[in-house]
């Protein structure tokens, strides 16, 4: 069933946004009587029947229900900027797996270092990818793309999470041994193509981060966050 995000679905009759209306009318060629799923992006879904189609689609709410696809753990991914093109894949797959927030960061080994204007354009594109991936995967919320952060600023917020998993290619503990018995918020920290320097690893440890491993093989920077999220969601019974 086609799925769309609309900010207010509590009313019996809804006028959909121009963008959603265009997609329903021109791309999907849906007709009055067809049923769609709407989400308010805050965890509530509804089934709605199309009343009329055109420039603005009118729909009638049939049933409201709580979205059941959102994970019980809130995960923020701090991802060091990789080379061009890889971050988009990371965003898409991370959203599918249940991430709540993705924050690009700059570390000492990042090759990609866009200026502020270029980065803002990228963030806008990443947010659009978030929305599309959330729609495709049946999410009840649209994950947020944060502003680009310096590594030192990321270190300062590590203590605000129940658990901060810092993935290091040269060793660490298995994820399962690092998670608290009850965990609600988790930060995942992943490096770029060159990984992290020893100084960065030490600084993370001093801030209370848990040094974690994804096994004996070196994973690409676009593979590591997807693997880490998959394992985390499985261990927390969200997969």
PDB file of C-alpha atoms in Angstrom:
ATOM      1  CA  UNK A   1       0.000   0.000   0.000  1.00  0.00           C
ATOM      2  CA  UNK A   2       1.470   3.415  -0.966  1.00  0.00           C
ATOM      3  CA  UNK A   3       2.745   5.354   2.049  1.00  0.00           C
ATOM      4  CA  UNK A   4       3.057   9.109   2.581  1.00  0.00           C
ATOM      5  CA  UNK A   5       4.057  11.456   5.392  1.00  0.00           C
ATOM      6  CA  UNK A   6       1.524  14.157   6.320  1.00  0.00           C
ATOM      7  CA  UNK A   7       1.867  16.393   9.395  1.00  0.00           C
ATOM      8  CA  UNK A   8      -1.757  16.145  10.555  1.00  0.00           C
ATOM      9  CA  UNK A   9      -3.828  12.995  10.189  1.00  0.00           C
ATOM     10  CA  UNK A  10      -6.096  13.428  13.211  1.00  0.00           C
ATOM     11  CA  UNK A  11      -8.926  14.985  11.208  1.00  0.00           C
ATOM     12  CA  UNK A  12     -11.502  12.841   9.439  1.00  0.00           C
ATOM     13  CA  UNK A  13     -10.904  14.591   6.117  1.00  0.00           C
ATOM     14  CA  UNK A  14      -7.413  15.497   4.914  1.00  0.00           C
ATOM     15  CA  UNK A  15      -6.101  17.619   2.056  1.00  0.00           C
ATOM     16  CA  UNK A  16      -2.720  16.189   1.109  1.00  0.00           C
ATOM     17  CA  UNK A  17       0.355  18.289   0.347  1.00  0.00           C
ATOM     18  CA  UNK A  18       1.057  19.403  -3.216  1.00  0.00           C
ATOM     19  CA  UNK A  19       4.036  17.035  -3.459  1.00  0.00           C
ATOM     20  CA  UNK A  20       2.112  13.993  -2.231  1.00  0.00           C
ATOM     21  CA  UNK A  21      -0.890  14.924  -4.378  1.00  0.00           C
ATOM     22  CA  UNK A  22       1.298  15.154  -7.467  1.00  0.00           C
ATOM     23  CA  UNK A  23       2.844  11.767  -6.776  1.00  0.00           C
ATOM     24  CA  UNK A  24      -0.535  10.106  -6.193  1.00  0.00           C
ATOM     25  CA  UNK A  25      -2.169  11.675  -9.249  1.00  0.00           C
ATOM     26  CA  UNK A  26       0.595  11.749 -11.854  1.00  0.00           C
ATOM     27  CA  UNK A  27       3.044   9.012 -10.878  1.00  0.00           C
ATOM     28  CA  UNK A  28       0.817   6.381  -9.275  1.00  0.00           C
ATOM     29  CA  UNK A  29      -2.327   7.373 -11.223  1.00  0.00           C
ATOM     30  CA  UNK A  30      -4.521   6.448  -8.270  1.00  0.00           C
ATOM     31  CA  UNK A  31      -8.277   6.963  -8.300  1.00  0.00           C
ATOM     32  CA  UNK A  32     -11.031   7.818  -5.799  1.00  0.00           C
ATOM     33  CA  UNK A  33     -11.722   4.782  -3.661  1.00  0.00           C
ATOM     34  CA  UNK A  34      -8.087   3.669  -3.553  1.00  0.00           C
ATOM     35  CA  UNK A  35      -6.598   3.314  -0.060  1.00  0.00           C
ATOM     36  CA  UNK A  36      -3.245   4.686   1.091  1.00  0.00           C
ATOM     37  CA  UNK A  37      -1.273   4.781   4.348  1.00  0.00           C
ATOM     38  CA  UNK A  38      -0.494   8.144   5.920  1.00  0.00           C
ATOM     39  CA  UNK A  39       1.932   8.815   8.768  1.00  0.00           C
ATOM     40  CA  UNK A  40       2.252  11.952  10.872  1.00  0.00           C
ATOM     41  CA  UNK A  41       6.028  11.319  11.303  1.00  0.00           C
ATOM     42  CA  UNK A  42       5.479  11.071  15.060  1.00  0.00           C
ATOM     43  CA  UNK A  43       4.638   7.394  15.271  1.00  0.00           C
ATOM     44  CA  UNK A  44       0.964   7.451  14.264  1.00  0.00           C
ATOM     45  CA  UNK A  45      -0.289   5.885  11.011  1.00  0.00           C
ATOM     46  CA  UNK A  46      -3.689   5.772   9.386  1.00  0.00           C
ATOM     47  CA  UNK A  47      -5.404   4.165   6.459  1.00  0.00           C
ATOM     48  CA  UNK A  48      -7.146   6.705   4.283  1.00  0.00           C
ATOM     49  CA  UNK A  49      -9.452   6.409   1.296  1.00  0.00           C
ATOM     50  CA  UNK A  50      -9.007   8.807  -1.604  1.00  0.00           C
ATOM     51  CA  UNK A  51     -12.090  10.962  -2.082  1.00  0.00           C
ATOM     52  CA  UNK A  52     -10.835  13.024  -5.019  1.00  0.00           C
ATOM     53  CA  UNK A  53      -7.574  13.337  -6.938  1.00  0.00           C
ATOM     54  CA  UNK A  54      -6.003  16.242  -8.791  1.00  0.00           C
ATOM     55  CA  UNK A  55      -3.770  19.168  -7.888  1.00  0.00           C
ATOM     56  CA  UNK A  56      -4.681  18.586  -4.220  1.00  0.00           C
ATOM     57  CA  UNK A  57      -5.829  15.120  -3.204  1.00  0.00           C
ATOM     58  CA  UNK A  58      -8.636  14.812  -0.654  1.00  0.00           C
ATOM     59  CA  UNK A  59      -8.733  11.711   1.560  1.00  0.00           C
ATOM     60  CA  UNK A  60     -10.962  10.324   4.308  1.00  0.00           C
ATOM     61  CA  UNK A  61      -9.354   8.734   7.365  1.00  0.00           C
ATOM     62  CA  UNK A  62     -10.548   5.172   7.923  1.00  0.00           C
ATOM     63  CA  UNK A  63      -8.460   4.059  10.895  1.00  0.00           C
ATOM     64  CA  UNK A  64      -5.749   5.491  13.169  1.00  0.00           C
ATOM     65  CA  UNK A  65      -3.122   3.213  14.707  1.00  0.00           C
ATOM     66  CA  UNK A  66       0.302   3.323  16.299  1.00  0.00           C
ATOM     67  CA  UNK A  67       3.199   2.622  13.967  1.00  0.00           C
ATOM     68  CA  UNK A  68       4.920  -0.628  14.963  1.00  0.00           C
ATOM     69  CA  UNK A  69       8.138  -0.344  12.952  1.00  0.00           C
ATOM     70  CA  UNK A  70       9.994   2.150  15.155  1.00  0.00           C
ATOM     71  CA  UNK A  71      12.742   0.523  17.273  1.00  0.00           C
ATOM     72  CA  UNK A  72      12.716   0.658  21.071  1.00  0.00           C
ATOM     73  CA  UNK A  73      16.247   2.070  21.095  1.00  0.00           C
ATOM     74  CA  UNK A  74      17.143   5.536  19.810  1.00  0.00           C
ATOM     75  CA  UNK A  75      20.370   5.385  17.794  1.00  0.00           C
ATOM     76  CA  UNK A  76      22.439   8.336  16.617  1.00  0.00           C
ATOM     77  CA  UNK A  77      25.086   7.612  13.996  1.00  0.00           C
ATOM     78  CA  UNK A  78      28.122   9.901  13.980  1.00  0.00           C
ATOM     79  CA  UNK A  79      29.694   9.214  10.599  1.00  0.00           C
ATOM     80  CA  UNK A  80      32.996  10.721   9.474  1.00  0.00           C
ATOM     81  CA  UNK A  81      32.580  12.170   5.985  1.00  0.00           C
ATOM     82  CA  UNK A  82      33.652   9.653   3.338  1.00  0.00           C
ATOM     83  CA  UNK A  83      34.512  10.345  -0.283  1.00  0.00           C
ATOM     84  CA  UNK A  84      31.801  11.549  -2.671  1.00  0.00           C
ATOM     85  CA  UNK A  85      28.734   9.348  -3.045  1.00  0.00           C
ATOM     86  CA  UNK A  86      29.170   6.998  -0.097  1.00  0.00           C
ATOM     87  CA  UNK A  87      27.306   9.061   2.489  1.00  0.00           C
ATOM     88  CA  UNK A  88      24.082   8.805   0.504  1.00  0.00           C
ATOM     89  CA  UNK A  89      24.211   5.004   0.685  1.00  0.00           C
ATOM     90  CA  UNK A  90      24.948   5.157   4.410  1.00  0.00           C
ATOM     91  CA  UNK A  91      21.942   7.435   4.979  1.00  0.00           C
ATOM     92  CA  UNK A  92      19.536   5.294   2.985  1.00  0.00           C
ATOM     93  CA  UNK A  93      20.480   1.958   4.532  1.00  0.00           C
ATOM     94  CA  UNK A  94      20.782   3.330   8.061  1.00  0.00           C
ATOM     95  CA  UNK A  95      17.255   4.713   7.882  1.00  0.00           C
ATOM     96  CA  UNK A  96      15.966   1.359   6.644  1.00  0.00           C
ATOM     97  CA  UNK A  97      17.614  -0.314   9.639  1.00  0.00           C
ATOM     98  CA  UNK A  98      16.078   2.044  12.201  1.00  0.00           C
ATOM     99  CA  UNK A  99      18.555   4.851  12.931  1.00  0.00           C
ATOM    100  CA  UNK A 100      17.030   7.925  14.600  1.00  0.00           C
ATOM    101  CA  UNK A 101      19.625  10.550  13.695  1.00  0.00           C
ATOM    102  CA  UNK A 102      22.678  10.784  11.443  1.00  0.00           C
ATOM    103  CA  UNK A 103      25.355  13.371  12.116  1.00  0.00           C
ATOM    104  CA  UNK A 104      28.203  13.937   9.646  1.00  0.00           C
ATOM    105  CA  UNK A 105      31.530  14.716  11.317  1.00  0.00           C
ATOM    106  CA  UNK A 106      35.059  15.728  10.407  1.00  0.00           C
ATOM    107  CA  UNK A 107      37.994  13.691  11.704  1.00  0.00           C
ATOM    108  CA  UNK A 108      41.705  14.041  11.039  1.00  0.00           C
ATOM    109  CA  UNK A 109      41.641  11.527   8.177  1.00  0.00           C
ATOM    110  CA  UNK A 110      38.618  12.839   6.278  1.00  0.00           C
ATOM    111  CA  UNK A 111      39.473  13.563   2.642  1.00  0.00           C
ATOM    112  CA  UNK A 112      36.134  15.220   1.902  1.00  0.00           C
ATOM    113  CA  UNK A 113      35.953  18.693   3.490  1.00  0.00           C
ATOM    114  CA  UNK A 114      33.155  20.714   1.862  1.00  0.00           C
ATOM    115  CA  UNK A 115      32.678  24.377   2.684  1.00  0.00           C
ATOM    116  CA  UNK A 116      29.629  25.523   4.632  1.00  0.00           C
ATOM    117  CA  UNK A 117      27.515  26.344   1.575  1.00  0.00           C
ATOM    118  CA  UNK A 118      28.263  23.038  -0.153  1.00  0.00           C
ATOM    119  CA  UNK A 119      27.637  21.107   3.063  1.00  0.00           C
ATOM    120  CA  UNK A 120      24.249  22.720   3.554  1.00  0.00           C
ATOM    121  CA  UNK A 121      23.208  21.606   0.069  1.00  0.00           C
ATOM    122  CA  UNK A 122      24.379  18.085   0.888  1.00  0.00           C
ATOM    123  CA  UNK A 123      22.440  18.041   4.166  1.00  0.00           C
ATOM    124  CA  UNK A 124      19.268  19.056   2.342  1.00  0.00           C
ATOM    125  CA  UNK A 125      19.783  16.198  -0.127  1.00  0.00           C
ATOM    126  CA  UNK A 126      20.542  13.723   2.678  1.00  0.00           C
ATOM    127  CA  UNK A 127      17.347  14.769   4.474  1.00  0.00           C
ATOM    128  CA  UNK A 128      15.346  14.073   1.328  1.00  0.00           C
ATOM    129  CA  UNK A 129      16.948  10.628   1.097  1.00  0.00           C
ATOM    130  CA  UNK A 130      15.972  10.096   4.750  1.00  0.00           C
ATOM    131  CA  UNK A 131      12.359  10.891   3.971  1.00  0.00           C
ATOM    132  CA  UNK A 132      12.212   8.595   0.960  1.00  0.00           C
ATOM    133  CA  UNK A 133      13.916   5.731   2.812  1.00  0.00           C
ATOM    134  CA  UNK A 134      11.586   6.156   5.794  1.00  0.00           C
ATOM    135  CA  UNK A 135       8.586   6.043   3.475  1.00  0.00           C
ATOM    136  CA  UNK A 136       9.849   2.964   1.629  1.00  0.00           C
ATOM    137  CA  UNK A 137      10.687   1.028   4.793  1.00  0.00           C
ATOM    138  CA  UNK A 138       7.456   1.809   6.650  1.00  0.00           C
ATOM    139  CA  UNK A 139       9.016   3.976   9.342  1.00  0.00           C
ATOM    140  CA  UNK A 140       6.754   5.987  11.624  1.00  0.00           C
ATOM    141  CA  UNK A 141       9.265   8.818  11.947  1.00  0.00           C
ATOM    142  CA  UNK A 142      11.656  10.573   9.603  1.00  0.00           C
ATOM    143  CA  UNK A 143      15.229  10.459  10.956  1.00  0.00           C
ATOM    144  CA  UNK A 144      17.093  13.745  11.186  1.00  0.00           C
ATOM    145  CA  UNK A 145      20.328  14.727   9.469  1.00  0.00           C
ATOM    146  CA  UNK A 146      22.351  16.850  11.882  1.00  0.00           C
ATOM    147  CA  UNK A 147      24.708  19.671  11.018  1.00  0.00           C
ATOM    148  CA  UNK A 148      28.348  18.843  10.303  1.00  0.00           C
ATOM    149  CA  UNK A 149      30.318  18.536  13.555  1.00  0.00           C
ATOM    150  CA  UNK A 150      34.014  18.655  14.370  1.00  0.00           C
ATOM    151  CA  UNK A 151      35.317  15.510  16.060  1.00  0.00           C
ATOM    152  CA  UNK A 152      36.127  17.365  19.264  1.00  0.00           C
ATOM    153  CA  UNK A 153      32.518  18.566  19.499  1.00  0.00           C
ATOM    154  CA  UNK A 154      31.258  15.002  19.034  1.00  0.00           C
ATOM    155  CA  UNK A 155      33.439  13.920  21.957  1.00  0.00           C
ATOM    156  CA  UNK A 156      31.710  16.462  24.185  1.00  0.00           C
ATOM    157  CA  UNK A 157      28.265  14.882  23.680  1.00  0.00           C
ATOM    158  CA  UNK A 158      29.259  11.220  24.081  1.00  0.00           C
ATOM    159  CA  UNK A 159      28.343  11.239  27.770  1.00  0.00           C
ATOM    160  CA  UNK A 160      24.715  12.101  26.993  1.00  0.00           C
ATOM    161  CA  UNK A 161      23.978   8.563  25.730  1.00  0.00           C
ATOM    162  CA  UNK A 162      23.331   5.364  27.673  1.00  0.00           C
ATOM    163  CA  UNK A 163      26.077   3.800  25.567  1.00  0.00           C
ATOM    164  CA  UNK A 164      28.549   5.166  23.034  1.00  0.00           C
ATOM    165  CA  UNK A 165      30.032   2.563  20.668  1.00  0.00           C
ATOM    166  CA  UNK A 166      33.239   3.737  19.035  1.00  0.00           C
ATOM    167  CA  UNK A 167      34.211   1.349  16.237  1.00  0.00           C
ATOM    168  CA  UNK A 168      37.922   0.894  15.729  1.00  0.00           C
ATOM    169  CA  UNK A 169      39.449  -1.249  13.001  1.00  0.00           C
ATOM    170  CA  UNK A 170      42.390  -2.308  15.163  1.00  0.00           C
ATOM    171  CA  UNK A 171      40.429  -3.982  17.909  1.00  0.00           C
ATOM    172  CA  UNK A 172      37.847  -3.626  20.626  1.00  0.00           C
ATOM    173  CA  UNK A 173      35.130  -5.586  22.392  1.00  0.00           C
ATOM    174  CA  UNK A 174      32.074  -7.233  20.836  1.00  0.00           C
ATOM    175  CA  UNK A 175      28.928  -5.099  20.815  1.00  0.00           C
ATOM    176  CA  UNK A 176      26.958  -7.532  22.969  1.00  0.00           C
ATOM    177  CA  UNK A 177      29.425  -7.244  25.840  1.00  0.00           C
ATOM    178  CA  UNK A 178      29.246  -3.433  25.831  1.00  0.00           C
ATOM    179  CA  UNK A 179      25.502  -2.796  25.839  1.00  0.00           C
ATOM    180  CA  UNK A 180      23.907  -2.037  29.238  1.00  0.00           C
ATOM    181  CA  UNK A 181      21.128  -4.379  30.347  1.00  0.00           C
ATOM    182  CA  UNK A 182      18.549  -1.688  29.693  1.00  0.00           C
ATOM    183  CA  UNK A 183      19.493   0.763  26.977  1.00  0.00           C
ATOM    184  CA  UNK A 184      17.396   3.502  25.413  1.00  0.00           C
ATOM    185  CA  UNK A 185      19.920   5.744  23.669  1.00  0.00           C
ATOM    186  CA  UNK A 186      23.032   4.670  21.772  1.00  0.00           C
ATOM    187  CA  UNK A 187      25.644   6.594  19.828  1.00  0.00           C
ATOM    188  CA  UNK A 188      27.572   4.846  17.045  1.00  0.00           C
ATOM    189  CA  UNK A 189      30.828   6.483  15.945  1.00  0.00           C
ATOM    190  CA  UNK A 190      32.323   5.415  12.592  1.00  0.00           C
ATOM    191  CA  UNK A 191      35.437   6.700  10.831  1.00  0.00           C
ATOM    192  CA  UNK A 192      36.063   7.578   7.193  1.00  0.00           C
ATOM    193  CA  UNK A 193      38.197   5.583   4.721  1.00  0.00           C
ATOM    194  CA  UNK A 194      41.339   6.063   6.797  1.00  0.00           C
ATOM    195  CA  UNK A 195      39.750   5.168  10.125  1.00  0.00           C
ATOM    196  CA  UNK A 196      40.777   6.941  13.323  1.00  0.00           C
ATOM    197  CA  UNK A 197      44.163   8.057  14.594  1.00  0.00           C
ATOM    198  CA  UNK A 198      45.495   6.715  17.906  1.00  0.00           C
ATOM    199  CA  UNK A 199      45.006  10.162  19.407  1.00  0.00           C
ATOM    200  CA  UNK A 200      41.341  10.176  18.404  1.00  0.00           C
ATOM    201  CA  UNK A 201      40.798   6.723  19.884  1.00  0.00           C
ATOM    202  CA  UNK A 202      42.427   7.730  23.149  1.00  0.00           C
ATOM    203  CA  UNK A 203      40.367  10.929  23.315  1.00  0.00           C
ATOM    204  CA  UNK A 204      37.167   8.919  22.824  1.00  0.00           C
ATOM    205  CA  UNK A 205      38.122   6.535  25.637  1.00  0.00           C
ATOM    206  CA  UNK A 206      38.786   9.454  27.957  1.00  0.00           C
ATOM    207  CA  UNK A 207      35.266  10.721  27.236  1.00  0.00           C
ATOM    208  CA  UNK A 208      33.760   7.362  28.197  1.00  0.00           C
ATOM    209  CA  UNK A 209      33.224   5.793  24.769  1.00  0.00           C
ATOM    210  CA  UNK A 210      33.317   2.007  24.493  1.00  0.00           C
ATOM    211  CA  UNK A 211      35.828   0.788  21.906  1.00  0.00           C
ATOM    212  CA  UNK A 212      34.014  -1.811  19.807  1.00  0.00           C
ATOM    213  CA  UNK A 213      34.883  -4.199  17.005  1.00  0.00           C
ATOM    214  CA  UNK A 214      33.000  -5.530  13.998  1.00  0.00           C
ATOM    215  CA  UNK A 215      35.184  -8.592  13.671  1.00  0.00           C
ATOM    216  CA  UNK A 216      38.613  -9.499  12.330  1.00  0.00           C
ATOM    217  CA  UNK A 217      38.053  -8.133   8.816  1.00  0.00           C
ATOM    218  CA  UNK A 218      38.458  -4.485   7.860  1.00  0.00           C
ATOM    219  CA  UNK A 219      35.128  -3.154   6.597  1.00  0.00           C
ATOM    220  CA  UNK A 220      34.679  -0.233   4.246  1.00  0.00           C
ATOM    221  CA  UNK A 221      33.394   2.954   5.840  1.00  0.00           C
ATOM    222  CA  UNK A 222      30.035   2.526   4.097  1.00  0.00           C
ATOM    223  CA  UNK A 223      29.749  -1.114   5.239  1.00  0.00           C
ATOM    224  CA  UNK A 224      30.673  -0.539   8.891  1.00  0.00           C
ATOM    225  CA  UNK A 225      27.634   1.551   9.982  1.00  0.00           C
ATOM    226  CA  UNK A 226      25.207  -0.807   8.259  1.00  0.00           C
ATOM    227  CA  UNK A 227      26.820  -3.800   9.965  1.00  0.00           C
ATOM    228  CA  UNK A 228      26.917  -2.077  13.349  1.00  0.00           C
ATOM    229  CA  UNK A 229      23.256  -1.045  13.129  1.00  0.00           C
ATOM    230  CA  UNK A 230      22.193  -4.536  12.063  1.00  0.00           C
ATOM    231  CA  UNK A 231      23.949  -6.133  15.023  1.00  0.00           C
ATOM    232  CA  UNK A 232      22.654  -3.504  17.457  1.00  0.00           C
ATOM    233  CA  UNK A 233      19.060  -3.866  16.274  1.00  0.00           C
ATOM    234  CA  UNK A 234      19.310  -7.639  16.529  1.00  0.00           C
ATOM    235  CA  UNK A 235      20.735  -7.556  20.059  1.00  0.00           C
ATOM    236  CA  UNK A 236      18.028  -5.136  21.225  1.00  0.00           C
ATOM    237  CA  UNK A 237      15.292  -7.292  19.624  1.00  0.00           C
ATOM    238  CA  UNK A 238      14.473  -4.705  16.987  1.00  0.00           C
ATOM    239  CA  UNK A 239      15.317  -6.837  13.977  1.00  0.00           C
TER     240      UNK A 239
END
